[in-house]
Short mmCIF file of C-alpha atoms in Angstrom, two decimals:
data_model
loop_
_atom_site.label_atom_id
_atom_site.label_comp_id
_atom_site.label_asym_id
_atom_site.label_seq_id
_atom_site.Cartn_x
_atom_site.Cartn_y
_atom_site.Cartn_z
CA UNK A 1 15.05 7.11 51.73
CA UNK A 2 18.27 8.41 53.18
CA UNK A 3 17.92 11.07 55.75
CA UNK A 4 19.15 14.43 54.55
CA UNK A 5 21.13 15.30 57.70
CA UNK A 6 23.52 12.59 56.78
CA UNK A 7 24.77 14.68 53.82
CA UNK A 8 27.19 17.59 53.80
CA UNK A 9 25.36 20.92 53.50
CA UNK A 10 26.28 21.42 49.77
CA UNK A 11 25.20 17.81 48.97
CA UNK A 12 21.96 18.50 50.87
CA UNK A 13 21.33 21.48 48.73
CA UNK A 14 21.83 19.48 45.53
CA UNK A 15 19.41 16.82 46.71
CA UNK A 16 16.85 19.44 47.77
CA UNK A 17 16.99 20.94 44.33
CA UNK A 18 16.53 17.62 42.85
CA UNK A 19 13.47 16.80 44.98
CA UNK A 20 12.16 20.30 44.11
CA UNK A 21 12.49 19.71 40.40
CA UNK A 22 10.75 16.32 40.72
CA UNK A 23 8.07 17.77 42.75
CA UNK A 24 7.44 20.60 40.20
CA UNK A 25 7.02 18.13 37.27
CA UNK A 26 3.51 17.04 36.41
CA UNK A 27 1.77 14.61 34.12
CA UNK A 28 -0.36 16.57 31.60
CA UNK A 29 -3.03 14.53 29.84
CA UNK A 30 -5.03 15.38 26.73
CA UNK A 31 -7.41 13.56 24.44
CA UNK A 32 -7.26 14.48 20.79
CA UNK A 33 -10.24 13.43 18.77
CA UNK A 34 -9.60 13.41 15.06
CA UNK A 35 -12.79 13.71 13.14
CA UNK A 36 -13.88 14.63 9.64
CA UNK A 37 -15.62 17.97 9.58
CA UNK A 38 -17.43 19.75 6.82
CA UNK A 39 -16.33 23.25 5.88
CA UNK A 40 -17.51 25.53 3.16
CA UNK A 41 -14.73 27.85 1.94
CA UNK A 42 -15.64 29.81 -1.11
CA UNK A 43 -19.15 28.29 -1.18
CA UNK A 44 -17.73 24.75 -1.95
CA UNK A 45 -18.12 22.06 0.77
CA UNK A 46 -15.07 20.16 1.75
CA UNK A 47 -14.51 17.35 4.32
CA UNK A 48 -11.36 17.75 6.29
CA UNK A 49 -9.88 16.23 9.48
CA UNK A 50 -9.81 18.47 12.49
CA UNK A 51 -8.51 18.06 16.11
CA UNK A 52 -11.36 18.27 18.67
CA UNK A 53 -13.48 19.98 16.06
CA UNK A 54 -11.58 23.18 15.82
CA UNK A 55 -9.24 25.01 13.30
CA UNK A 56 -6.51 25.27 14.48
CA UNK A 57 -6.63 22.46 17.06
CA UNK A 58 -6.26 22.88 20.80
CA UNK A 59 -3.34 24.62 22.33
CA UNK A 60 -1.36 22.29 24.66
CA UNK A 61 0.25 23.92 27.74
CA UNK A 62 3.01 22.19 29.71
CA UNK A 63 5.89 23.17 31.82
CA UNK A 64 9.55 22.21 31.21
CA UNK A 65 10.05 18.86 33.00
CA UNK A 66 6.45 17.66 32.56
CA UNK A 67 5.32 14.42 31.00
CA UNK A 68 2.80 14.92 28.22
CA UNK A 69 0.27 12.17 27.53
CA UNK A 70 -1.99 12.63 24.48
CA UNK A 71 -4.39 9.92 23.53
CA UNK A 72 -5.19 10.36 19.77
CA UNK A 73 -8.41 8.80 18.74
CA UNK A 74 -8.77 8.67 14.97
CA UNK A 75 -12.39 8.78 13.93
CA UNK A 76 -11.55 10.34 10.63
CA UNK A 77 -11.33 8.61 7.21
CA UNK A 78 -7.60 9.36 7.08
CA UNK A 79 -4.52 7.61 8.19
CA UNK A 80 -2.89 9.97 10.81
CA UNK A 81 0.29 10.50 12.86
CA UNK A 82 0.94 13.41 15.09
CA UNK A 83 4.45 14.96 15.19
CA UNK A 84 5.47 17.11 18.20
CA UNK A 85 7.55 19.56 16.10
CA UNK A 86 10.75 20.53 17.90
CA UNK A 87 10.37 18.36 20.97
CA UNK A 88 13.66 16.49 21.64
CA UNK A 89 12.02 13.15 22.36
CA UNK A 90 14.98 12.09 24.45
CA UNK A 91 14.76 8.22 24.77
CA UNK A 92 11.19 8.44 23.26
CA UNK A 93 11.93 8.29 19.49
CA UNK A 94 8.83 5.98 19.18
CA UNK A 95 6.70 9.04 20.04
CA UNK A 96 8.09 11.42 17.36
CA UNK A 97 5.06 10.72 15.08
CA UNK A 98 6.93 10.79 11.66
CA UNK A 99 4.78 8.63 9.34
CA UNK A 100 6.61 5.49 8.21
CA UNK A 101 9.86 6.83 9.89
CA UNK A 102 9.20 6.25 13.56
CA UNK A 103 5.80 4.61 13.35
CA UNK A 104 3.07 3.31 10.95
CA UNK A 105 0.04 5.54 10.96
CA UNK A 106 -2.96 5.45 13.19
CA UNK A 107 -5.64 3.99 10.88
CA UNK A 108 -9.27 5.09 10.96
CA UNK A 109 -11.22 3.72 13.98
CA UNK A 110 -7.96 3.20 15.87
CA UNK A 111 -6.19 5.11 18.52
CA UNK A 112 -2.62 5.59 19.96
CA UNK A 113 -1.28 7.26 23.05
CA UNK A 114 1.75 9.45 22.74
CA UNK A 115 3.70 9.85 26.04
CA UNK A 116 7.04 11.64 26.46
CA UNK A 117 8.90 14.03 28.84
CA UNK A 118 9.61 17.53 27.88
CA UNK A 119 12.96 18.53 29.23
CA UNK A 120 15.60 21.16 28.38
CA UNK A 121 13.44 23.47 26.32
CA UNK A 122 11.03 26.33 26.98
CA UNK A 123 9.12 28.47 24.52
CA UNK A 124 6.65 27.88 21.63
CA UNK A 125 6.50 24.79 19.45
CA UNK A 126 3.62 23.18 17.55
CA UNK A 127 2.07 19.78 17.00
CA UNK A 128 0.83 18.72 13.48
CA UNK A 129 -0.13 15.77 11.43
CA UNK A 130 2.86 14.12 9.60
CA UNK A 131 0.97 12.67 6.72
CA UNK A 132 0.98 14.68 3.35
CA UNK A 133 -1.47 17.60 3.28
CA UNK A 134 -3.17 16.76 6.55
CA UNK A 135 -0.97 19.36 8.41
CA UNK A 136 -3.15 22.03 6.74
CA UNK A 137 -5.92 21.37 9.25
CA UNK A 138 -4.45 19.25 11.92
CA UNK A 139 -2.08 21.43 13.91
CA UNK A 140 -1.96 23.51 17.02
CA UNK A 141 0.23 25.31 19.50
CA UNK A 142 2.43 23.57 22.10
CA UNK A 143 3.43 26.02 24.75
CA UNK A 144 6.30 25.10 27.13
CA UNK A 145 6.56 27.40 30.16
CA UNK A 146 9.38 27.32 32.73
CA UNK A 147 9.00 25.09 35.78
CA UNK A 148 6.87 26.44 38.53
CA UNK A 149 8.70 29.19 40.43
CA UNK A 150 11.32 29.84 37.70
CA UNK A 151 10.96 33.08 35.73
CA UNK A 152 11.33 33.99 32.16
CA UNK A 153 14.73 35.59 31.26
CA UNK A 154 12.79 38.77 30.28
CA UNK A 155 10.25 40.91 32.11
CA UNK A 156 7.01 39.19 32.85
CA UNK A 157 4.37 39.99 30.22
CA UNK A 158 0.93 41.30 31.10
CA UNK A 159 -0.61 38.51 28.89
CA UNK A 160 0.52 35.70 26.59
CA UNK A 161 -1.16 35.11 23.18
CA UNK A 162 -0.51 32.23 20.78
CA UNK A 163 -0.87 33.38 17.19
CA UNK A 164 -1.24 30.79 14.33
CA UNK A 165 -1.42 32.77 11.07
CA UNK A 166 -5.16 32.73 10.45
CA UNK A 167 -5.27 35.93 12.19
CA UNK A 168 -7.76 37.43 14.76
CA UNK A 169 -8.46 40.56 16.69
CA UNK A 170 -6.26 41.17 19.73
CA UNK A 171 -7.47 43.62 22.43
CA UNK A 172 -4.75 45.43 24.29
CA UNK A 173 -4.39 47.94 27.08
CA UNK A 174 -2.18 50.94 26.33
CA UNK A 175 1.21 50.63 28.12
CA UNK A 176 0.99 46.94 28.85
CA UNK A 177 3.42 44.32 27.26
CA UNK A 178 2.18 41.08 25.65
CA UNK A 179 4.10 37.93 24.88
CA UNK A 180 3.13 36.92 21.35
CA UNK A 181 3.79 33.28 20.50
CA UNK A 182 3.90 33.31 16.78
CA UNK A 183 3.61 30.04 14.68
CA UNK A 184 3.89 29.55 10.96
CA UNK A 185 1.71 26.46 10.40
CA UNK A 186 1.42 27.11 6.70
CA UNK A 187 1.96 24.12 4.36
CA UNK A 188 4.31 25.63 1.89
CA UNK A 189 4.80 29.42 2.46
CA UNK A 190 7.39 31.50 4.15
CA UNK A 191 5.67 34.47 5.68
CA UNK A 192 6.63 38.05 6.49
CA UNK A 193 4.83 39.33 9.68
CA UNK A 194 4.39 42.82 10.69
CA UNK A 195 2.31 45.05 13.03
CA UNK A 196 1.52 48.65 11.92
CA UNK A 197 3.60 51.30 13.76
CA UNK A 198 4.86 48.84 16.37
CA UNK A 199 8.26 47.30 16.99
CA UNK A 200 8.56 44.00 18.83
CA UNK A 201 11.33 42.41 20.76
CA UNK A 202 12.24 38.84 19.84
CA UNK A 203 12.97 36.75 22.94
CA UNK A 204 12.87 33.23 21.61
CA UNK A 205 12.86 31.23 18.42
CA UNK A 206 12.07 27.53 18.01
CA UNK A 207 11.63 27.33 21.86
CA UNK A 208 15.23 28.57 22.43
CA UNK A 209 15.76 31.87 24.14
CA UNK A 210 17.48 34.65 22.11
CA UNK A 211 19.43 37.78 22.73
CA UNK A 212 16.68 40.45 22.76
CA UNK A 213 16.39 41.68 19.19
CA UNK A 214 14.17 44.69 18.30
CA UNK A 215 12.51 44.67 14.89
CA UNK A 216 9.50 45.73 13.02
CA UNK A 217 9.24 42.82 10.66
CA UNK A 218 9.80 39.09 10.96
CA UNK A 219 10.19 36.16 8.60
CA UNK A 220 8.97 32.65 9.55
CA UNK A 221 9.42 29.57 7.42
CA UNK A 222 6.83 26.84 7.60
CA UNK A 223 7.29 25.18 10.98
CA UNK A 224 9.20 27.98 12.62
CA UNK A 225 8.06 29.80 15.79
CA UNK A 226 9.03 33.20 17.27
CA UNK A 227 8.16 34.59 20.73
CA UNK A 228 8.07 38.37 20.89
CA UNK A 229 7.28 41.12 23.32
CA UNK A 230 4.82 43.63 22.08
CA UNK A 231 4.38 46.79 24.17
CA UNK A 232 1.15 48.75 23.29
CA UNK A 233 2.93 52.09 23.21
CA UNK A 234 1.08 53.79 20.40
CA UNK A 235 -1.89 56.24 20.52
CA UNK A 236 -5.30 54.47 21.28
CA UNK A 237 -6.54 53.18 17.99
CA UNK A 238 -6.55 50.17 15.69
CA UNK A 239 -3.59 48.66 14.02
CA UNK A 240 -3.35 45.87 11.39
CA UNK A 241 -1.10 42.96 11.94
CA UNK A 242 -0.49 41.34 8.62
CA UNK A 243 1.31 38.61 6.85
CA UNK A 244 2.57 38.40 3.23
CA UNK A 245 4.27 35.44 1.47
CA UNK A 246 7.95 35.48 0.88
CA UNK A 247 8.55 33.88 -2.57
CA UNK A 248 12.11 33.06 -3.50
CA UNK A 249 11.53 30.54 -6.28
CA UNK A 250 11.99 31.52 -9.95
CA UNK A 251 10.11 29.54 -12.55
CA UNK A 252 8.70 27.07 -10.09
CA UNK A 253 4.86 26.91 -9.50
CA UNK A 254 4.05 28.48 -6.08
CA UNK A 255 0.70 28.58 -4.20
CA UNK A 256 -1.46 31.66 -4.59
CA UNK A 257 -1.38 32.79 -1.01
CA UNK A 258 -3.38 35.90 -0.24
CA UNK A 259 -2.15 38.34 2.58
CA UNK A 260 -3.88 37.84 5.85
CA UNK A 261 -4.71 40.50 8.42
CA UNK A 262 -5.78 40.75 12.03
CA UNK A 263 -6.28 43.74 14.30
CA UNK A 264 -4.58 45.16 17.34
CA UNK A 265 -7.42 47.09 19.05
CA UNK A 266 -6.56 49.35 21.94
CA UNK A 267 -8.92 49.55 24.83
CA UNK A 268 -10.89 52.72 24.32
CA UNK A 269 -10.58 52.76 20.49
CA UNK A 270 -13.89 53.83 18.81
CA UNK A 271 -15.66 51.68 16.32
CA UNK A 272 -15.30 54.32 13.80
CA UNK A 273 -11.59 54.62 13.81
CA UNK A 274 -9.79 53.49 10.74
CA UNK A 275 -7.07 50.72 11.26
CA UNK A 276 -3.53 51.82 10.50
CA UNK A 277 -1.95 49.63 7.79
CA UNK A 278 1.63 48.35 7.86
CA UNK A 279 4.00 48.91 4.97
CA UNK A 280 4.93 45.29 4.18
CA UNK A 281 7.99 44.01 2.42
CA UNK A 282 7.89 43.01 -1.19
CA UNK A 283 7.20 39.24 -1.65
CA UNK A 284 10.62 38.84 -3.15
CA UNK A 285 12.54 40.85 -0.57
CA UNK A 286 15.42 38.42 0.06
CA UNK A 287 17.55 40.98 1.76
CA UNK A 288 14.94 41.67 4.58
CA UNK A 289 14.38 37.83 5.07
CA UNK A 290 18.15 37.35 5.39
CA UNK A 291 18.63 40.39 7.70
CA UNK A 292 16.07 38.99 10.18
CA UNK A 293 17.30 35.40 10.12
CA UNK A 294 20.87 36.13 10.34
CA UNK A 295 20.55 38.73 13.28
CA UNK A 296 18.87 36.21 15.64
CA UNK A 297 21.55 34.96 18.28
CA UNK A 298 21.20 32.95 21.47
CA UNK A 299 21.01 34.14 24.95
CA UNK A 300 24.36 33.19 26.40
CA UNK A 301 23.99 31.95 29.91
CA UNK A 302 20.22 31.77 29.66
CA UNK A 303 18.21 28.68 30.57
CA UNK A 304 19.32 25.58 28.88
CA UNK A 305 22.02 27.43 27.00
CA UNK A 306 25.10 25.31 26.07
CA UNK A 307 28.22 26.50 24.35
CA UNK A 308 28.95 25.37 20.84
CA UNK A 309 30.98 22.07 20.71
CA UNK A 310 34.44 22.92 19.06
CA UNK A 311 35.50 19.43 18.08
CA UNK A 312 33.67 18.07 14.95
CA UNK A 313 33.46 14.20 14.46
CA UNK A 314 31.35 14.16 11.28
CA UNK A 315 31.43 16.76 8.42
CA UNK A 316 28.90 16.60 5.65
CA UNK A 317 28.38 18.87 2.54
CA UNK A 318 24.83 18.43 1.26
CA UNK A 319 23.57 20.01 -1.96
CA UNK A 320 19.86 20.50 -1.89
CA UNK A 321 16.97 21.57 -4.13
CA UNK A 322 14.68 20.25 -6.80
CA UNK A 323 15.63 17.94 -9.70
CA UNK A 324 13.66 15.94 -12.15
CA UNK A 325 12.25 12.39 -12.45
CA UNK A 326 11.36 10.78 -15.77
CA UNK A 327 7.73 11.14 -16.58
CA UNK A 328 5.98 7.72 -16.82
CA UNK A 329 5.02 6.76 -20.42
CA UNK A 330 1.50 8.06 -21.42
CA UNK A 331 1.58 10.62 -18.55
CA UNK A 332 1.63 14.44 -18.96
CA UNK A 333 4.05 15.89 -16.36
CA UNK A 334 4.16 19.59 -15.38
CA UNK A 335 7.89 19.89 -14.70
CA UNK A 336 10.62 21.30 -16.99
CA UNK A 337 11.49 19.19 -20.05
CA UNK A 338 8.10 17.52 -19.64
CA UNK A 339 9.32 15.70 -16.53
CA UNK A 340 8.19 15.35 -12.96
CA UNK A 341 9.74 17.29 -10.08
CA UNK A 342 12.01 15.39 -7.68
CA UNK A 343 13.72 16.28 -4.52
CA UNK A 344 17.46 16.16 -4.27
CA UNK A 345 19.90 16.00 -1.37
CA UNK A 346 23.36 15.07 -2.72
CA UNK A 347 21.67 13.75 -5.77
CA UNK A 348 19.38 11.36 -3.80
CA UNK A 349 15.56 11.42 -3.81
CA UNK A 350 14.33 9.85 -0.60
CA UNK A 351 11.80 7.07 -0.97
CA UNK A 352 9.52 6.64 2.09
CA UNK A 353 9.15 2.89 3.05
CA UNK A 354 5.77 1.36 2.44
CA UNK A 355 5.72 -1.90 4.45
CA UNK A 356 7.15 -0.97 7.93
CA UNK A 357 8.57 1.99 9.67
CA UNK A 358 12.30 2.68 9.45
CA UNK A 359 12.51 2.80 13.22
CA UNK A 360 11.03 -0.78 13.52
CA UNK A 361 13.31 -2.04 10.82
CA UNK A 362 16.31 -0.65 12.59
CA UNK A 363 15.26 -1.88 16.05
CA UNK A 364 14.40 -5.37 14.76
CA UNK A 365 17.25 -5.62 12.32
CA UNK A 366 14.94 -6.09 9.29
CA UNK A 367 16.86 -5.71 6.07
CA UNK A 368 15.67 -4.45 2.65
CA UNK A 369 13.90 -1.32 4.02
CA UNK A 370 16.79 1.15 3.78
CA UNK A 371 20.41 1.39 2.96
CA UNK A 372 23.15 3.02 5.03
CA UNK A 373 24.96 4.76 2.28
CA UNK A 374 23.79 8.33 2.17
CA UNK A 375 26.77 10.19 0.92
CA UNK A 376 28.79 12.98 2.91
CA UNK A 377 29.42 14.74 -0.40
CA UNK A 378 27.54 15.22 -3.65
CA UNK A 379 28.80 12.99 -6.51
CA UNK A 380 29.91 15.93 -8.60
CA UNK A 381 31.37 19.35 -7.84
CA UNK A 382 29.82 22.16 -9.99
CA UNK A 383 28.73 25.79 -9.68
CA UNK A 384 25.97 25.05 -7.24
CA UNK A 385 24.40 28.60 -7.13
CA UNK A 386 24.52 29.11 -11.01
CA UNK A 387 24.01 25.68 -12.44
CA UNK A 388 24.03 25.31 -16.23
CA UNK A 389 23.61 21.97 -17.89
CA UNK A 390 26.47 21.38 -20.34
CA UNK A 391 27.66 17.77 -20.02
CA UNK A 392 26.18 14.32 -19.39
CA UNK A 393 27.45 14.56 -15.79
CA UNK A 394 25.49 17.75 -15.37
CA UNK A 395 22.42 15.97 -16.79
CA UNK A 396 22.94 13.29 -14.22
CA UNK A 397 22.64 15.82 -11.43
CA UNK A 398 19.28 16.91 -12.80
CA UNK A 399 17.93 13.40 -12.39
CA UNK A 400 18.69 12.23 -8.83
CA UNK A 401 18.81 8.62 -7.75
CA UNK A 402 15.66 7.32 -6.04
CA UNK A 403 16.64 5.63 -2.85
CA UNK A 404 15.83 5.10 0.86
CA UNK A 405 19.31 5.82 2.22
CA UNK A 406 20.37 7.02 5.64
CA UNK A 407 23.45 8.30 7.40
CA UNK A 408 24.56 6.41 10.48
CA UNK A 409 26.21 8.37 13.28
CA UNK A 410 27.97 7.21 16.46
CA UNK A 411 26.28 8.19 19.69
CA UNK A 412 27.39 11.55 21.04
CA UNK A 413 29.23 12.58 17.89
CA UNK A 414 29.23 16.15 16.97
CA UNK A 415 27.94 16.60 13.43
CA UNK A 416 28.52 19.63 11.08
CA UNK A 417 26.43 20.05 7.96
CA UNK A 418 26.91 22.53 5.20
CA UNK A 419 23.55 22.88 3.36
CA UNK A 420 24.25 24.22 -0.09
CA UNK A 421 21.24 25.47 -2.01
CA UNK A 422 21.49 24.74 -5.80
CA UNK A 423 20.02 26.36 -8.88
CA UNK A 424 19.62 23.07 -10.89
CA UNK A 425 15.93 24.13 -11.36
CA UNK A 426 15.55 27.22 -9.13
CA UNK A 427 17.46 28.61 -6.13
CA UNK A 428 14.49 28.48 -3.86
CA UNK A 429 14.67 28.88 -0.07
CA UNK A 430 14.01 25.49 1.67
CA UNK A 431 13.06 25.28 5.35
CA UNK A 432 15.03 22.26 6.56
CA UNK A 433 13.65 20.56 9.75
CA UNK A 434 15.57 18.11 11.86
CA UNK A 435 13.50 15.69 14.21
CA UNK A 436 14.83 14.95 17.71
CA UNK A 437 17.45 17.81 17.95
CA UNK A 438 18.11 21.41 17.94
CA UNK A 439 21.10 22.55 15.87
CA UNK A 440 23.47 25.55 16.15
CA UNK A 441 23.16 27.79 13.05
CA UNK A 442 26.76 28.97 12.71
CA UNK A 443 26.34 31.05 9.60
CA UNK A 444 24.39 32.01 6.50
CA UNK A 445 25.60 33.15 3.06
CA UNK A 446 24.87 33.45 -0.55
CA UNK A 447 26.64 31.89 -3.54
CA UNK A 448 28.87 28.81 -3.21
CA UNK A 449 30.14 27.97 0.26
CA UNK A 450 33.91 28.48 0.48
CA UNK A 451 35.38 26.15 3.23
CA UNK A 452 38.25 28.57 3.90
CA UNK A 453 36.86 32.08 3.51
CA UNK A 454 33.34 31.36 4.80
CA UNK A 455 34.52 29.13 7.73
CA UNK A 456 36.34 32.11 9.25
CA UNK A 457 33.01 34.03 9.44
CA UNK A 458 31.12 31.33 11.44
CA UNK A 459 29.64 32.32 14.78
CA UNK A 460 30.99 29.99 17.47
CA UNK A 461 30.17 32.38 20.35
CA UNK A 462 26.35 32.79 20.44
CA UNK A 463 24.72 31.13 17.37
CA UNK A 464 20.96 30.63 17.72
CA UNK A 465 19.77 27.07 18.02
CA UNK A 466 16.81 26.05 15.79
CA UNK A 467 14.96 22.88 14.73
CA UNK A 468 14.03 24.45 11.37
CA UNK A 469 16.10 26.80 9.24
CA UNK A 470 15.55 28.52 5.87
CA UNK A 471 18.46 27.84 3.56
CA UNK A 472 18.93 31.10 1.56
CA UNK A 473 18.03 30.89 -2.12
CA UNK A 474 21.29 30.30 -4.13
CA UNK A 475 23.14 30.19 -0.73
CA UNK A 476 24.13 28.12 2.18
CA UNK A 477 23.81 27.56 5.90
CA UNK A 478 26.19 25.78 8.36
CA UNK A 479 24.63 23.66 11.09
CA UNK A 480 26.20 21.73 14.00
CA UNK A 481 24.53 19.38 16.58
CA UNK A 482 25.41 16.76 19.06
CA UNK A 483 23.88 13.29 18.21
CA UNK A 484 23.11 12.30 21.76
CA UNK A 485 19.71 10.75 21.12
CA UNK A 486 19.62 7.23 19.69
CA UNK A 487 17.04 6.41 16.98
CA UNK A 488 15.97 7.14 13.42
CA UNK A 489 15.51 10.80 12.88
CA UNK A 490 14.07 12.47 9.78
CA UNK A 491 15.69 15.67 8.26
CA UNK A 492 13.49 17.19 5.60
CA UNK A 493 12.23 20.28 3.87
CA UNK A 494 9.23 21.49 5.78
CA UNK A 495 7.38 22.62 2.71
CA UNK A 496 4.59 20.00 2.54
CA UNK A 497 4.67 19.88 -1.27
CA UNK A 498 8.31 18.80 -1.18
CA UNK A 499 7.61 15.72 1.11
CA UNK A 500 6.34 13.58 -1.94
CA UNK A 501 9.19 15.03 -3.99
CA UNK A 502 11.75 13.41 -1.53
CA UNK A 503 13.72 16.37 -0.24
CA UNK A 504 14.66 14.44 2.84
CA UNK A 505 16.95 11.85 4.42
CA UNK A 506 17.21 10.22 7.73
CA UNK A 507 19.99 9.96 10.43
CA UNK A 508 20.31 6.80 12.47
CA UNK A 509 21.99 7.59 15.81
CA UNK A 510 23.47 4.46 17.26
CA UNK A 511 22.99 3.41 20.87
CA UNK A 512 25.30 4.72 23.52
CA UNK A 513 27.29 2.56 25.99
CA UNK A 514 24.70 2.19 28.73
CA UNK A 515 21.02 1.20 28.96
CA UNK A 516 20.23 4.85 29.72
CA UNK A 517 21.76 5.95 26.39
CA UNK A 518 20.19 3.08 24.33
CA UNK A 519 16.92 2.79 22.50
CA UNK A 520 13.97 1.57 24.63
CA UNK A 521 11.63 -1.06 23.33
CA UNK A 522 8.56 0.12 21.35
CA UNK A 523 5.28 0.53 23.16
CA UNK A 524 3.05 -2.59 22.86
CA UNK A 525 0.30 -0.74 21.11
CA UNK A 526 2.48 0.91 18.46
CA UNK A 527 0.41 1.14 15.25
CA UNK A 528 1.24 -1.52 12.66
CA UNK A 529 1.23 -1.40 8.94
CA UNK A 530 0.69 -5.09 8.36
CA UNK A 531 -1.00 -8.09 10.02
CA UNK A 532 1.99 -10.35 9.34
CA UNK A 533 2.93 -11.22 13.02
CA UNK A 534 6.51 -12.33 12.13
CA UNK A 535 7.62 -8.77 11.14
CA UNK A 536 6.77 -7.54 14.69
CA UNK A 537 8.26 -10.45 16.61
CA UNK A 538 10.99 -8.79 18.70
CA UNK A 539 13.07 -11.99 18.31
CA UNK A 540 12.97 -11.95 14.54
CA UNK A 541 16.36 -10.92 12.94
CA UNK A 542 17.54 -10.37 9.42
CA UNK A 543 14.04 -10.46 7.95
CA UNK A 544 14.24 -9.24 4.37
CA UNK A 545 11.53 -6.84 3.15
CA UNK A 546 13.19 -5.84 -0.08
CA UNK A 547 10.31 -7.34 -2.10
#
């Protein structure tokens, strides 16, 4: 090791900071046992998978800069993967946990160890299963605090409390401030959240610090997180905190989600005192949802903040929503016109591979798994927000093409995406989640996006970064991100019911110019989908799996 006194003073300071950062990082290890447990909701027994025997699963606490190691032991009867929702996975795409995208599932009586660094982000995220429906019970909080010795960019709270919407009683001391780490782990439901007679201050969203924003109501899409400061500044008593669903779909079946309630109980409150109830928004209150989402902005100059890149290399306009798929002969289907529902992104329904993960197919150059022809534009321009089927071309837009197609992006390119919600079946809000990256949300709006008028309104100064964004019903959102992380990354609606419909696609970010900016080899114990050894031979090239 070179001796520090050989360096100039400013160089020595940089080296000391580097050593300090290395010293403050830790290896955090967990074991996650996935077991079948018996529950009895509404007097009917059900067998469900659970993490370490609890619902929700365990909270995982780390600091920025730590290495997280989680050994997942699957003793359940289900195939399982675990996705670390919102974690960048820089140079660790194999650990993303997207079923059949970055790995094959962990089969029953098998295990797999996820190991990755957590860098450049602080706040609240979540982990969850990435196999259809299992996310309902296999999920938990992932809390990333600043490195040791580094403060929050807001006053230190008296206590920190993770809240996953199953609700509970929270005891508070009058005059104290609490950091609530709020997670919407619901499968399919956007949720309004409110605490009776209390305002909160939003300080982070999706593990990105925000400009402090005072509000009495929040909206969280499935998969979103919000960190808020709650000051217990009301008279001693009990106050309900409650959620109600936000429903934007018209004519589309939606789950019957009942409101949930918990209690804020002040120290000294008597058992006989009646809790104060909040006045909740209507379940169809689009304006309140839009007001909250569009008023969240980033903390300029805060930890890990980066300015918006101005030069754009790739521009995409993606129409999104539900379409139809022909109903198989002899089958009764519940969709309009007697057909099945199908997802649509630029008139494509994404088909999840069945034989090998896309990441392995890309790494080993195995053909026949996907095509690299996802379009940058829809095949037809139409009145997206007020669709009416008049012609054969319009009918084509109702029946998207079923295909496993991806968009390939050069390393370090800046990508801008306009997501345009369509009313082909219903102008429903869709929470779009991008694996492996945060994106700047430059603007929201309603109706059809106008590339001249609306582009002038985009926020290029302090847009909030997210990993999940709700696209307004019958409206649009503009995203921008830097593709600096090589690998195959899923982009999908985070409503679990829409995964089998295929509202998703994938981006392949190519390798950079150096080994440090290129894909690492997969771990030797990566779960496999098949026992055919030739598929997993790293020297096998141009294998065709199109059968």
